[in-house]
Amino acid sequence: MKLASEPKGKRFGLFDAKGRVVDIKAPIGPDWKGANGVKPIRAVMVGDSLVAGCGVDDQSKGIMPLLAARVAKRTGRPVAWRTVGKLGATARRVRYRMIGDINDRPDVLIVCVGGNDMLAGRSVREWAAGLAPVLDAAKNKAGRVMLFSSGQPHRSPVLPRAAPRHRTPHQRADRHEPATVRDARHRLPRPDPYR
C-alpha cells in the first residue's frame, strides 16, 4: 500500500493566551516561561495519520494546532504543542517508537491510534489488548493522557456515507484493494445498522 506524503511545516508551535501564533524556532521545553513569566500548557500528540496531518497541505492546519489554539483561547494560557505522528502507525508502533521517545514530561499527552489497527484486520478484543499497554506507557510520560481513536470505524453507520472513497471492511473488494484487506474481512464483526 502506498501512503501519501506527509504535509510540510513545523511539527511544533506556540499559541499565546489569546490563541495567536507565536513564532518559535524549536519546541518549548519544561522550563520555558513567557515574557510575563507564565509557563505554557505543554501538549504532545502522538499517533497515526490524524497526527501526521493527513489531508492538510501544511502542519499548521492539522488537528493539534487547531486544538492548541482553542485551548489557549478558552483557558487564557499559552499552549506549546508538538506532534509525533506517522502515516500508517499502529498501536504497537505508537507504543514502542513514539511514546518511548517523549522524555520532557508534557502536561498532556494525546494518543491517536486505532484506525490502522482496524485496517490491519484486528478484532475489537485484539485492538483493546493492544491499546492498554499504549495507554500505560503514555501515563508514565505525561501529567494527563487523552485518547482520540477511531478504533473500529466500520461500526459507524455514518462513516461509509461521510467518506465514500474509503471502503469499509465489509464492502465488496475491487481489483485495486490490497489482498490483506480482502483476506482480513472475515475476521471483523459485521456492523450493526440498528446500534
PDB file of N, CA and C in Angstrom, residues 8-10 15 56 58-62 65-66 81:
ATOM      1  N   LYS A   8       4.114  19.485   4.626  1.00  0.00           N
ATOM      2  CA  LYS A   8       5.261  20.281   5.060  1.00  0.00           C
ATOM      3  C   LYS A   8       4.897  21.077   6.311  1.00  0.00           C
ATOM      4  N   GLY A   9       5.895  21.672   6.895  1.00  0.00           N
ATOM      5  CA  GLY A   9       5.664  22.545   8.050  1.00  0.00           C
ATOM      6  C   GLY A   9       6.224  21.997   9.343  1.00  0.00           C
ATOM      7  N   LYS A  10       6.265  22.866  10.343  1.00  0.00           N
ATOM      8  CA  LYS A  10       6.789  22.508  11.664  1.00  0.00           C
ATOM      9  C   LYS A  10       5.817  21.579  12.381  1.00  0.00           C
ATOM     10  N   PHE A  15       1.045  28.963  20.953  1.00  0.00           N
ATOM     11  CA  PHE A  15      -0.030  29.953  20.870  1.00  0.00           C
ATOM     12  C   PHE A  15      -0.007  30.763  22.149  1.00  0.00           C
ATOM     13  N   VAL A  56      -4.230  17.600   5.043  1.00  0.00           N
ATOM     14  CA  VAL A  56      -3.976  19.040   5.007  1.00  0.00           C
ATOM     15  C   VAL A  56      -2.695  19.290   4.216  1.00  0.00           C
ATOM     16  N   ASP A  58      -0.426  21.675   5.073  1.00  0.00           N
ATOM     17  CA  ASP A  58       0.604  22.205   5.950  1.00  0.00           C
ATOM     18  C   ASP A  58       0.293  21.777   7.386  1.00  0.00           C
ATOM     19  N   GLN A  59       1.347  21.461   8.142  1.00  0.00           N
ATOM     20  CA  GLN A  59       1.174  21.006   9.530  1.00  0.00           C
ATOM     21  C   GLN A  59       0.394  22.011  10.374  1.00  0.00           C
ATOM     22  N   SER A  60       0.490  23.279  10.050  1.00  0.00           N
ATOM     23  CA  SER A  60      -0.202  24.309  10.831  1.00  0.00           C
ATOM     24  C   SER A  60      -1.720  24.184  10.748  1.00  0.00           C
ATOM     25  N   LYS A  61      -2.209  23.400   9.784  1.00  0.00           N
ATOM     26  CA  LYS A  61      -3.653  23.202   9.626  1.00  0.00           C
ATOM     27  C   LYS A  61      -4.116  21.872  10.208  1.00  0.00           C
ATOM     28  N   GLY A  62      -3.223  21.152  10.842  1.00  0.00           N
ATOM     29  CA  GLY A  62      -3.551  19.853  11.422  1.00  0.00           C
ATOM     30  C   GLY A  62      -4.385  19.967  12.683  1.00  0.00           C
ATOM     31  N   PRO A  65      -2.531  21.783  16.105  1.00  0.00           N
ATOM     32  CA  PRO A  65      -2.522  23.247  16.213  1.00  0.00           C
ATOM     33  C   PRO A  65      -3.916  23.836  16.394  1.00  0.00           C
ATOM     34  N   LEU A  66      -4.912  23.244  15.744  1.00  0.00           N
ATOM     35  CA  LEU A  66      -6.280  23.748  15.917  1.00  0.00           C
ATOM     36  C   LEU A  66      -6.753  23.553  17.352  1.00  0.00           C
ATOM     37  N   TRP A  81       2.723  23.231  21.686  1.00  0.00           N
ATOM     38  CA  TRP A  81       2.299  21.937  21.165  1.00  0.00           C
ATOM     39  C   TRP A  81       3.388  21.330  20.295  1.00  0.00           C
TER      40      TRP A  81
END
